[in-house]
Amino acid sequence: MSRVLRLVGGRVYDPANGVDGELRDLWIEDGRIIADPGAEVPKHDTIDISGRIVMAGAIDLHSHIAGGKVNLGRALMPEDHHGHAHGAHGRLRSGSGAATPSTFSTGHRYALMGYTAAFEPAMVPANARHTHLELADTPMIDKGVYAMLGNDDLLFRLIQSGAVQEEINDYVAFMLEATQAIAVKTVNPGGISAFKFNQRKLDLDEPNAHYGVTPRHILLRLARAVAEIGLAHPLHVHCNNLGVPGNVETTVKTIEAVEGWPIHLTHVQFHCYGTEGDRRFSSGATRIVEMLQRHSNLSIDVGQVMFGQTMTESGDTMAQFGNRVLAEPERWLCMDIECEAGCGLVPFRYRDRSFVNALQWAIGLELFLTAPDPWRIFLTTDHPNGAPFTFYPRLIRLLMDRDFRAEMLARIHPAARRHSGLAEIAREYTLFEIAILTRAAPARALGLADRGHLGPGAAADITVYVDDADRERMFGHPVLVLKDGRVVVRDGRIVAEAHGATNVVRPEHDPAIAGRIERFFAEHMTVRLPHFRVSEAEIESRGGRIQVRETRRRSGAA
Amino acid sequence: MEARLEEAVCPFCSLACDDLHLKRTERGGVALVGPECPLARTGYIEAGTDEDLPPRIDGQAVAESAAIERAAALIASSAAPLVAGLAAEVDGVRAALALADACGAALDHLRAEGLMRLLLPLIERGAVQTTLSELRNRADLVLVLGPDPRRIAPRLIERALPPTGLFVQEAAPRRILFIGGVPETELAPHLSVQVIPAPTHRLAELAGALARLIAGKALPRPEIAGVPAARLAELAQQMRDARYGVALFAPALLEGAEPELAVAAILHLIQELNRTTRWSALPVAGGDGLIGASQAMLWQSGVPLRSRFTPEGPRFAPHRLAADRLLREREADLLIWISAFRPAPPPEASVPMIALAHPETRFARPPEVFLPVGVPGVDHGGAAFRMDGVVALPLAPARASTRKSAAGLLAAIHRALPMVAR
């Protein structure tokens, strides 16, 4: 039996268990948190964290960290790597990149910020093996991927052939298992396919030129499939019309299109624009907040913009082709992928003196600060699209520190300041709320029952901070991070390299669907189905560990 | 992993065909039954028998542990090691990169020259690209620029351009145009083929002229690189009228003083066409595990091949870090040569060499350490990337073999490496 570890004297913020800043000790055994043993104290080691703030390890549910488009981003921006390189250190590998860090650096930086899990939200199924190869080289954190569906010719043909919902459900379940994914994402539903047929925009009720299928139809079929096969995480939606002024209307209609089935809207900031004002570009945050109040089936993550150089990497070729004119430096890449999806890369520099960028920044903060329920909003920058994830500590300070916010607001483009209601918002997030946004809520949203909290039975992923009034410094430099009960970061240095699990789901489905998909691959694709599928053994042979998360099959209307 | 002879994945080029039928021959040999492909046929023949071959130090057979120890000692005493060849499947490359990072090596791949011709223009301007299944199902017009890319990927057109696709019907058969090159082997009769004669080394001018025409500008001269302006105008119109065009070209095969200018011009032309219709480029590159090596290097270090692991981190220097130059200028003092797919000859080198190489490799002089390695997809499994960089396929062994993988041997050397002060 391994030795018990006791963290003594910390102030614990554990929203999942209703703990709001109470002084209590944490007891750890075999990588898990155990109940306070009371009077019968076992032999144990002690770490004194008196006066420190304690939370579960943080979880990023939307961060582009691995796979084809990320690697293309690395190739496209040597500048991002030349200026941000570090050598190997002991057994820790070298790496480089600020916006598009290499895999080892990604894992190390997340751990140094107290994050113990991150999820790659846009895996093209054909790119699954590549994505899992990259994750095999991403240390420190637990991980998982969302399979991108909704633009693939296979689904269009199923719909066109009159497939009943059960068949769609089987197809979704099959694809999740075949690609070792935990959730389903749809990016510009129907739009990536439409771009291949030379359509340049696609509204919610606009049919695909070839198939005649609308985004609304795809959304409804997929949202229902995800719910019925019983995934914890709802359909993860990147709406149509990303970045287009006035797109908040599309976003609102998208929420209504799923007819009450659960839905998660990602990087809503980029889908939250009105056309008011003399510049025909305005904040739609109040509309989204209204929708959050009205629809309990809705959750969002923000995709906050922070100022500086980054690389935008998206599955949305249609939008990124349009954005090419904004590229800085001037280069851009779009790719159509395997009759499934695509990707588009555009380097970007967000400037506080640009009206549009400044208003994007303000809109993100408006969303955070006026959202009614911290359990249904998650802290993201859509790394690296709004900013690299390393900006999270500064973002947390913006949410927790009104004076700091006012200081930043004073520096942005004056017209953007006037167009935003941000100056009037007094709200400051509490530590308890930050722990919801970055721990408890994402764990619940993804069905990670033993993560994101500190109750008995939870994995001992624990982050300890100094209670510093400068919240950016505090969240940027935890003094202690434990991964599965082992100290991995101490005083801002990695002291041990951990290897996290790959979280997957295995929803039940009729195996007959495999035959149909196999025929499609044999007749039309350039890979056969057995070679498309990624096996558990492949992940395990590279040192990975599969963690199957629970699904609860259900049927009938929401 | 269980050996496979049906629906086998071919490791010998970046098409990674996964429909091979293999058979066992005497003494553990593997042979291609079909479909026919010269690279696959040769690759399986060269893989030879399953005889277990001993490692060698200075040409003398030794125990594996002795060879590994000697390799680790050579690396530990090297100030400027170079990992070259780097021809391994993805796990072999990952192990090579881990070792290179630990000892501060420079990295090159034996086919990196062609990759750089693509990468440098890509960094300048970007591209619009596509993958093999899109080509197969959408392309109504295919433009092949320069030498026939089937030299690198023999079954490319057979696999990617059958008579019909999801969006290509027999009633409107696809057209394939060659410019600056000719089909070097027979094409299926269903393809409507045209050849526009033009000098291969002047593709940059031709692609530039087409881009001008696409942008609605007139050409400054009545002919460009010997092709009449009217013929180019006609071609530009055909390209504009395509629903989904694909440009195929093999950067490594391009001729002329500055082939990357031709690549840049082609990438630009394809980007411009997308203002009104859909076109994509599909650069045909790879072989010897190039695409997987390029991908793994990028994700592990953030920088492309032809980089060095310095104490300050990985540094990309595409011209300075070519293996031939480093060896010629004596900027490397140790060559770690990796070539698992075929007996590729190592570069001339006056420095000590550790070779993790195909058993049939011929050396000008015996390397200090020679560790024969198995062939990926024949002796052991792994993963192989296709030319489009998107699809990676699983490799399975085709025979029960005791030959060691490059990945395993590199990891063993790495473990034996004393922690050296960097």
Short mmCIF file of N, CA, C and O in Angstrom, two decimals, chain A residues 71 74-76 78 81-82 85-88 90 93-96 102-104 126-127 129-130 133-134 136-137 153 157 195-198 200 210-211 321 330-339 523-528 530-531 542, chain B residues 7 9 18-19 91 94 97-98 101 122-134 136-138 159 166-167 244 271 274-278 280 295 298-302 309 311-315 383 385-386 388 390-392 394:
data_model
loop_
_atom_site.label_atom_id
_atom_site.label_comp_id
_atom_site.label_asym_id
_atom_site.label_seq_id
_atom_site.Cartn_x
_atom_site.Cartn_y
_atom_site.Cartn_z
N ASN A 71 -0.37 21.40 -36.50
CA ASN A 71 0.97 21.18 -37.03
C ASN A 71 1.22 22.04 -38.27
O ASN A 71 2.33 22.52 -38.48
N ARG A 74 2.16 25.33 -36.99
CA ARG A 74 3.57 25.39 -36.59
C ARG A 74 4.46 25.62 -37.81
O ARG A 74 5.38 26.43 -37.78
N ALA A 75 4.16 24.88 -38.90
CA ALA A 75 4.98 24.99 -40.10
C ALA A 75 4.91 26.39 -40.69
O ALA A 75 5.89 26.92 -41.18
N LEU A 76 3.72 26.97 -40.62
CA LEU A 76 3.47 28.24 -41.30
C LEU A 76 4.08 29.44 -40.57
O LEU A 76 4.20 30.52 -41.13
N PRO A 78 7.35 30.01 -38.56
CA PRO A 78 8.65 29.81 -37.89
C PRO A 78 8.97 30.97 -36.93
O PRO A 78 9.65 30.76 -35.92
N HIS A 81 8.18 30.42 -33.43
CA HIS A 81 9.00 29.41 -32.76
C HIS A 81 10.41 29.91 -32.49
O HIS A 81 11.00 29.62 -31.47
N HIS A 82 10.91 30.73 -33.43
CA HIS A 82 12.27 31.22 -33.27
C HIS A 82 12.39 32.06 -31.99
O HIS A 82 13.36 31.94 -31.25
N ALA A 85 11.70 29.63 -27.95
CA ALA A 85 12.25 28.28 -27.88
C ALA A 85 12.91 28.07 -26.52
O ALA A 85 13.37 29.03 -25.90
N HIS A 86 12.92 26.83 -26.07
CA HIS A 86 13.63 26.50 -24.83
C HIS A 86 14.31 25.15 -25.01
O HIS A 86 13.77 24.26 -25.68
N GLY A 87 15.46 25.01 -24.41
CA GLY A 87 16.21 23.78 -24.56
C GLY A 87 15.68 22.67 -23.67
O GLY A 87 14.82 22.89 -22.81
N ALA A 88 16.20 21.47 -23.90
CA ALA A 88 15.86 20.34 -23.03
C ALA A 88 16.41 20.62 -21.64
O ALA A 88 17.42 21.30 -21.48
N GLY A 90 17.17 18.41 -18.18
CA GLY A 90 17.11 17.09 -17.56
C GLY A 90 16.37 16.16 -18.49
O GLY A 90 16.71 16.03 -19.66
N ARG A 93 11.81 17.46 -22.39
CA ARG A 93 12.17 17.75 -23.77
C ARG A 93 12.17 19.24 -24.06
O ARG A 93 11.50 20.03 -23.40
N SER A 94 12.90 19.62 -25.08
CA SER A 94 12.91 21.00 -25.55
C SER A 94 11.60 21.27 -26.30
O SER A 94 10.77 20.38 -26.47
N GLY A 95 11.48 22.50 -26.77
CA GLY A 95 10.29 22.84 -27.54
C GLY A 95 10.31 24.29 -27.95
O GLY A 95 11.29 25.00 -27.68
N SER A 96 9.24 24.71 -28.61
CA SER A 96 9.18 26.10 -29.07
C SER A 96 7.75 26.46 -29.44
O SER A 96 6.91 25.59 -29.62
N SER A 102 4.96 23.43 -29.41
CA SER A 102 5.19 22.01 -29.64
C SER A 102 4.51 21.22 -28.52
O SER A 102 4.11 21.78 -27.50
N THR A 103 4.39 19.91 -28.73
CA THR A 103 3.54 19.13 -27.82
C THR A 103 4.07 19.08 -26.38
O THR A 103 3.29 19.22 -25.44
N PHE A 104 5.36 18.85 -26.23
CA PHE A 104 5.89 18.76 -24.85
C PHE A 104 5.71 20.11 -24.14
O PHE A 104 5.31 20.16 -22.98
N ALA A 126 -10.47 11.61 -40.29
CA ALA A 126 -9.37 11.04 -41.09
C ALA A 126 -8.01 11.33 -40.47
O ALA A 126 -7.02 10.68 -40.79
N ASN A 127 -7.97 12.32 -39.60
CA ASN A 127 -6.72 12.74 -38.98
C ASN A 127 -6.58 12.18 -37.56
O ASN A 127 -5.71 12.59 -36.79
N ARG A 129 -5.53 9.31 -36.26
CA ARG A 129 -4.28 8.65 -35.85
C ARG A 129 -3.20 9.70 -35.59
O ARG A 129 -2.48 9.64 -34.60
N HIS A 130 -3.11 10.67 -36.48
CA HIS A 130 -2.15 11.77 -36.30
C HIS A 130 -2.41 12.50 -34.97
O HIS A 130 -1.50 12.73 -34.19
N LEU A 133 -1.30 10.51 -32.10
CA LEU A 133 0.17 10.49 -32.04
C LEU A 133 0.70 11.74 -31.34
O LEU A 133 1.60 11.67 -30.51
N GLU A 134 0.13 12.89 -31.67
CA GLU A 134 0.58 14.12 -31.02
C GLU A 134 0.24 14.10 -29.53
O GLU A 134 1.05 14.52 -28.70
N ALA A 136 0.07 11.56 -27.68
CA ALA A 136 1.01 10.65 -27.02
C ALA A 136 2.26 11.40 -26.58
O ALA A 136 2.94 11.01 -25.63
N ASP A 137 2.58 12.48 -27.29
CA ASP A 137 3.76 13.29 -26.96
C ASP A 137 3.39 14.57 -26.20
O ASP A 137 4.16 15.52 -26.17
N ASP A 153 -19.35 13.74 -46.34
CA ASP A 153 -20.23 13.20 -47.38
C ASP A 153 -20.95 11.94 -46.91
O ASP A 153 -22.05 11.64 -47.36
N ARG A 157 -24.95 11.64 -47.20
CA ARG A 157 -25.56 10.55 -47.97
C ARG A 157 -26.51 9.73 -47.12
O ARG A 157 -27.53 9.24 -47.61
N PHE A 195 -18.50 24.94 -49.14
CA PHE A 195 -17.35 25.64 -49.72
C PHE A 195 -16.68 24.79 -50.79
O PHE A 195 -16.17 25.30 -51.79
N LYS A 196 -16.70 23.48 -50.62
CA LYS A 196 -16.13 22.60 -51.64
C LYS A 196 -16.94 22.65 -52.93
O LYS A 196 -16.44 22.34 -54.00
N PHE A 197 -18.23 23.01 -52.80
CA PHE A 197 -19.07 23.20 -53.99
C PHE A 197 -19.11 24.66 -54.41
O PHE A 197 -20.03 25.11 -55.10
N ASN A 198 -18.14 25.42 -53.91
CA ASN A 198 -17.97 26.83 -54.25
C ASN A 198 -19.07 27.74 -53.72
O ASN A 198 -19.27 28.83 -54.23
N ARG A 200 -20.03 30.37 -50.95
CA ARG A 200 -19.15 31.24 -50.18
C ARG A 200 -19.75 31.67 -48.85
O ARG A 200 -19.09 32.30 -48.03
N HIS A 210 -25.29 20.77 -53.41
CA HIS A 210 -25.35 19.42 -53.97
C HIS A 210 -26.43 18.57 -53.29
O HIS A 210 -27.21 17.90 -53.95
N TYR A 211 -26.45 18.61 -51.99
CA TYR A 211 -27.33 17.68 -51.26
C TYR A 211 -28.70 18.27 -50.91
O TYR A 211 -29.61 17.54 -50.55
N PHE A 321 -11.21 31.34 -45.43
CA PHE A 321 -10.90 31.85 -46.76
C PHE A 321 -11.27 33.34 -46.82
O PHE A 321 -10.52 34.16 -47.34
N GLU A 330 1.33 38.18 -43.91
CA GLU A 330 0.48 37.92 -45.04
C GLU A 330 0.71 36.53 -45.63
O GLU A 330 1.54 36.37 -46.52
N ARG A 331 0.05 35.55 -45.09
CA ARG A 331 0.10 34.18 -45.64
C ARG A 331 -1.12 33.46 -45.08
O ARG A 331 -1.61 33.81 -44.00
N TRP A 332 -1.64 32.53 -45.81
CA TRP A 332 -2.84 31.82 -45.36
C TRP A 332 -2.92 30.49 -46.06
O TRP A 332 -2.39 30.31 -47.14
N LEU A 333 -3.57 29.56 -45.40
CA LEU A 333 -3.67 28.21 -45.96
C LEU A 333 -5.06 27.64 -45.73
O LEU A 333 -5.59 27.72 -44.62
N CYS A 334 -5.64 27.12 -46.78
CA CYS A 334 -6.91 26.38 -46.62
C CYS A 334 -6.72 24.98 -47.18
O CYS A 334 -5.95 24.77 -48.10
N MET A 335 -7.42 24.04 -46.60
CA MET A 335 -7.28 22.66 -47.04
C MET A 335 -8.62 21.95 -46.96
O MET A 335 -9.32 22.04 -45.95
N ASP A 336 -8.99 21.28 -48.06
CA ASP A 336 -10.17 20.41 -48.05
C ASP A 336 -9.69 19.03 -47.65
O ASP A 336 -8.66 18.56 -48.14
N ILE A 337 -10.45 18.36 -46.77
CA ILE A 337 -9.91 17.14 -46.19
C ILE A 337 -10.86 15.95 -46.33
O ILE A 337 -11.92 15.90 -45.71
N GLU A 338 -10.46 14.99 -47.15
CA GLU A 338 -10.96 13.62 -47.15
C GLU A 338 -12.48 13.47 -47.17
O GLU A 338 -13.02 12.55 -46.55
N CYS A 339 -13.19 14.38 -47.86
CA CYS A 339 -14.65 14.29 -47.94
C CYS A 339 -15.27 14.29 -46.54
O CYS A 339 -16.37 13.76 -46.33
N GLU A 523 -15.82 1.88 -51.52
CA GLU A 523 -16.21 2.38 -52.83
C GLU A 523 -15.67 3.76 -53.14
O GLU A 523 -15.41 4.08 -54.30
N HIS A 524 -15.51 4.58 -52.13
CA HIS A 524 -15.23 5.99 -52.42
C HIS A 524 -13.94 6.56 -51.82
O HIS A 524 -13.38 7.50 -52.37
N MET A 525 -13.50 6.04 -50.70
CA MET A 525 -12.36 6.66 -50.03
C MET A 525 -11.04 6.05 -50.53
O MET A 525 -11.03 5.06 -51.25
N THR A 526 -9.93 6.65 -50.09
CA THR A 526 -8.62 6.14 -50.47
C THR A 526 -7.95 5.41 -49.30
O THR A 526 -6.76 5.12 -49.34
N VAL A 527 -8.73 5.16 -48.26
CA VAL A 527 -8.28 4.35 -47.12
C VAL A 527 -9.39 3.36 -46.82
O VAL A 527 -10.56 3.69 -46.98
N ARG A 528 -9.04 2.17 -46.44
CA ARG A 528 -10.08 1.22 -46.05
C ARG A 528 -10.41 1.38 -44.58
O ARG A 528 -9.57 1.81 -43.79
N PRO A 530 -10.71 -0.53 -41.94
CA PRO A 530 -9.87 -1.05 -40.84
C PRO A 530 -8.63 -0.19 -40.58
O PRO A 530 -8.12 -0.16 -39.46
N HIS A 531 -8.17 0.52 -41.60
CA HIS A 531 -6.98 1.37 -41.43
C HIS A 531 -7.33 2.77 -40.98
O HIS A 531 -6.48 3.51 -40.49
N ARG A 542 1.95 3.33 -27.22
CA ARG A 542 2.77 4.54 -27.14
C ARG A 542 2.72 5.16 -25.75
O ARG A 542 2.92 6.36 -25.58
N GLU B 7 -4.84 -6.95 -47.64
CA GLU B 7 -5.11 -5.55 -47.31
C GLU B 7 -3.96 -4.97 -46.52
O GLU B 7 -4.12 -4.26 -45.55
N VAL B 9 -0.76 -2.58 -45.74
CA VAL B 9 -0.41 -1.18 -46.02
C VAL B 9 1.03 -1.15 -46.51
O VAL B 9 1.93 -1.69 -45.86
N ASP B 18 -3.32 0.72 -49.30
CA ASP B 18 -3.65 -0.24 -48.24
C ASP B 18 -4.45 -1.42 -48.80
O ASP B 18 -5.27 -2.00 -48.12
N ASP B 19 -4.16 -1.75 -50.06
CA ASP B 19 -4.90 -2.84 -50.70
C ASP B 19 -3.95 -3.92 -51.21
O ASP B 19 -4.27 -4.66 -52.13
N ASP B 91 7.12 6.01 -35.24
CA ASP B 91 7.67 5.73 -33.91
C ASP B 91 9.20 5.71 -33.93
O ASP B 91 9.85 6.11 -32.95
N ARG B 94 10.12 9.32 -33.83
CA ARG B 94 9.92 9.87 -32.48
C ARG B 94 11.11 9.49 -31.58
O ARG B 94 11.61 10.31 -30.82
N LEU B 97 14.14 11.52 -32.56
CA LEU B 97 14.06 12.91 -32.10
C LEU B 97 14.37 13.00 -30.61
O LEU B 97 15.03 13.94 -30.16
N ALA B 98 13.89 12.03 -29.86
CA ALA B 98 14.18 12.03 -28.41
C ALA B 98 15.69 11.94 -28.19
O ALA B 98 16.26 12.67 -27.36
N ASP B 101 17.39 15.20 -29.28
CA ASP B 101 17.16 16.27 -28.30
C ASP B 101 18.11 16.09 -27.11
O ASP B 101 18.66 17.05 -26.56
N LEU B 122 5.72 27.86 -48.93
CA LEU B 122 4.52 27.78 -48.08
C LEU B 122 4.59 28.82 -46.97
O LEU B 122 3.61 29.49 -46.64
N ILE B 123 5.77 28.95 -46.37
CA ILE B 123 5.94 29.94 -45.31
C ILE B 123 5.80 31.36 -45.87
O ILE B 123 5.34 32.26 -45.19
N GLU B 124 6.19 31.55 -47.13
CA GLU B 124 6.08 32.87 -47.74
C GLU B 124 4.63 33.30 -47.95
O GLU B 124 4.28 34.46 -47.75
N ARG B 125 3.78 32.36 -48.41
CA ARG B 125 2.45 32.81 -48.84
C ARG B 125 1.30 31.89 -48.45
O ARG B 125 0.16 32.30 -48.52
N GLY B 126 1.61 30.65 -48.07
CA GLY B 126 0.52 29.72 -47.78
C GLY B 126 0.11 28.96 -49.02
O GLY B 126 0.87 28.89 -49.99
N ALA B 127 -1.09 28.40 -49.00
CA ALA B 127 -1.51 27.53 -50.09
C ALA B 127 -2.99 27.20 -49.94
O ALA B 127 -3.60 27.49 -48.92
N VAL B 128 -3.55 26.62 -50.99
CA VAL B 128 -4.83 25.91 -50.86
C VAL B 128 -4.52 24.46 -51.23
O VAL B 128 -4.02 24.20 -52.32
N GLN B 129 -4.79 23.57 -50.31
CA GLN B 129 -4.38 22.18 -50.50
C GLN B 129 -5.57 21.23 -50.38
O GLN B 129 -6.64 21.60 -49.92
N THR B 130 -5.32 20.00 -50.78
CA THR B 130 -6.37 18.99 -50.69
C THR B 130 -5.76 17.64 -50.37
O THR B 130 -4.55 17.53 -50.19
N THR B 131 -6.61 16.64 -50.26
CA THR B 131 -6.16 15.29 -49.91
C THR B 131 -6.60 14.30 -50.98
O THR B 131 -7.40 14.63 -51.85
N LEU B 132 -6.13 13.08 -50.87
CA LEU B 132 -6.36 12.10 -51.94
C LEU B 132 -7.83 11.76 -52.16
O LEU B 132 -8.27 11.61 -53.30
N SER B 133 -8.60 11.65 -51.09
CA SER B 133 -10.02 11.30 -51.29
C SER B 133 -10.81 12.44 -51.92
O SER B 133 -11.77 12.20 -52.65
N GLU B 134 -10.42 13.68 -51.64
CA GLU B 134 -11.06 14.81 -52.32
C GLU B 134 -10.72 14.78 -53.80
O GLU B 134 -11.58 14.97 -54.66
N ARG B 136 -9.95 12.25 -55.59
CA ARG B 136 -10.65 11.12 -56.20
C ARG B 136 -12.13 11.42 -56.46
O ARG B 136 -12.68 11.06 -57.50
N ASN B 137 -12.76 12.11 -55.54
CA ASN B 137 -14.21 12.27 -55.64
C ASN B 137 -14.68 13.57 -56.26
O ASN B 137 -15.81 13.66 -56.68
N ARG B 138 -13.80 14.59 -56.30
CA ARG B 138 -14.26 15.90 -56.78
C ARG B 138 -13.61 16.39 -58.06
O ARG B 138 -14.22 17.17 -58.80
N ARG B 159 -5.01 5.07 -58.33
CA ARG B 159 -5.75 5.06 -57.06
C ARG B 159 -6.66 6.28 -56.92
O ARG B 159 -7.75 6.17 -56.36
N LEU B 166 -17.59 10.47 -56.23
CA LEU B 166 -18.88 10.89 -55.69
C LEU B 166 -19.49 12.01 -56.53
O LEU B 166 -20.70 12.07 -56.71
N PHE B 167 -18.63 12.90 -57.03
CA PHE B 167 -19.14 14.07 -57.77
C PHE B 167 -18.59 14.13 -59.19
O PHE B 167 -18.56 15.17 -59.81
N TYR B 244 -13.93 21.78 -59.70
CA TYR B 244 -12.95 21.51 -58.64
C TYR B 244 -11.68 21.02 -59.31
O TYR B 244 -11.61 19.88 -59.76
N GLN B 271 -4.03 29.65 -55.30
CA GLN B 271 -4.74 30.57 -54.39
C GLN B 271 -5.62 31.53 -55.19
O GLN B 271 -6.78 31.76 -54.85
N ASN B 274 -9.03 30.48 -56.57
CA ASN B 274 -10.11 30.32 -55.59
C ASN B 274 -10.92 31.59 -55.38
O ASN B 274 -11.89 31.57 -54.64
N ARG B 275 -10.52 32.67 -56.03
CA ARG B 275 -11.38 33.86 -55.96
C ARG B 275 -12.75 33.57 -56.59
O ARG B 275 -13.75 34.11 -56.16
N THR B 276 -12.76 32.74 -57.63
CA THR B 276 -14.04 32.51 -58.31
C THR B 276 -14.48 31.05 -58.35
O THR B 276 -15.66 30.77 -58.45
N THR B 277 -13.53 30.12 -58.33
CA THR B 277 -13.94 28.72 -58.35
C THR B 277 -13.09 27.96 -57.33
O THR B 277 -12.41 28.58 -56.52
N ARG B 278 -13.15 26.64 -57.36
CA ARG B 278 -12.39 25.89 -56.38
C ARG B 278 -11.25 25.12 -57.05
O ARG B 278 -11.46 24.34 -57.97
N SER B 280 -7.30 23.29 -55.78
CA SER B 280 -6.39 22.95 -54.69
C SER B 280 -5.09 22.41 -55.27
O SER B 280 -5.09 21.84 -56.37
N GLN B 295 6.22 15.65 -39.99
CA GLN B 295 5.14 15.91 -39.03
C GLN B 295 5.62 15.74 -37.59
O GLN B 295 5.35 16.59 -36.74
N LEU B 298 7.81 18.55 -36.45
CA LEU B 298 7.04 19.77 -36.18
C LEU B 298 6.31 19.69 -34.85
O LEU B 298 6.31 20.64 -34.07
N TRP B 299 5.66 18.55 -34.57
CA TRP B 299 4.89 18.55 -33.32
C TRP B 299 5.80 18.43 -32.10
O TRP B 299 5.52 19.03 -31.07
N GLN B 300 6.91 17.69 -32.23
CA GLN B 300 7.76 17.54 -31.05
C GLN B 300 8.61 18.77 -30.76
O GLN B 300 8.90 19.06 -29.60
N SER B 301 9.05 19.47 -31.81
CA SER B 301 9.98 20.58 -31.58
C SER B 301 9.40 21.94 -31.94
O SER B 301 9.92 22.96 -31.54
N GLY B 302 8.33 21.95 -32.75
CA GLY B 302 7.76 23.21 -33.22
C GLY B 302 8.40 23.73 -34.49
O GLY B 302 7.90 24.67 -35.08
N PHE B 309 18.85 20.84 -32.39
CA PHE B 309 18.47 20.99 -30.98
C PHE B 309 19.63 21.69 -30.26
O PHE B 309 20.61 21.05 -29.91
N PRO B 311 21.16 24.28 -27.07
CA PRO B 311 20.83 24.47 -25.65
C PRO B 311 19.71 25.50 -25.45
O PRO B 311 19.01 25.47 -24.45
N GLU B 312 19.55 26.41 -26.42
CA GLU B 312 18.49 27.42 -26.31
C GLU B 312 17.19 26.93 -26.93
O GLU B 312 16.22 27.68 -26.99
N GLY B 313 17.19 25.71 -27.43
CA GLY B 313 15.97 25.18 -28.02
C GLY B 313 16.16 24.86 -29.49
O GLY B 313 17.22 25.13 -30.06
N PRO B 314 15.13 24.28 -30.11
CA PRO B 314 15.23 23.89 -31.52
C PRO B 314 15.37 25.11 -32.41
O PRO B 314 14.67 26.10 -32.22
N ARG B 315 16.29 25.04 -33.38
CA ARG B 315 16.53 26.16 -34.30
C ARG B 315 16.47 25.64 -35.73
O ARG B 315 17.16 24.71 -36.09
N ALA B 383 3.48 3.41 -37.81
CA ALA B 383 2.52 4.29 -38.48
C ALA B 383 3.21 5.00 -39.63
O ALA B 383 4.41 5.29 -39.56
N PHE B 385 2.62 8.17 -42.60
CA PHE B 385 1.82 9.28 -43.12
C PHE B 385 1.78 9.25 -44.64
O PHE B 385 2.76 8.91 -45.29
N ARG B 386 0.64 9.68 -45.16
CA ARG B 386 0.49 9.83 -46.59
C ARG B 386 0.99 11.20 -47.05
O ARG B 386 1.19 12.11 -46.25
N ASP B 388 -0.48 13.67 -48.28
CA ASP B 388 -1.31 14.83 -47.94
C ASP B 388 -1.10 15.29 -46.51
O ASP B 388 -1.61 16.32 -46.10
N VAL B 390 -2.34 14.33 -43.87
CA VAL B 390 -3.52 14.21 -43.02
C VAL B 390 -3.69 12.79 -42.52
O VAL B 390 -3.90 12.55 -41.33
N VAL B 391 -3.63 11.86 -43.46
CA VAL B 391 -3.95 10.48 -43.13
C VAL B 391 -2.67 9.75 -42.74
O VAL B 391 -1.69 9.75 -43.48
N ALA B 392 -2.70 9.16 -41.55
CA ALA B 392 -1.62 8.26 -41.14
C ALA B 392 -2.23 6.87 -41.05
O ALA B 392 -3.33 6.71 -40.52
N PRO B 394 -1.91 2.63 -40.10
CA PRO B 394 -1.17 1.71 -39.24
C PRO B 394 -0.38 0.73 -40.10
O PRO B 394 -0.89 0.21 -41.09
#
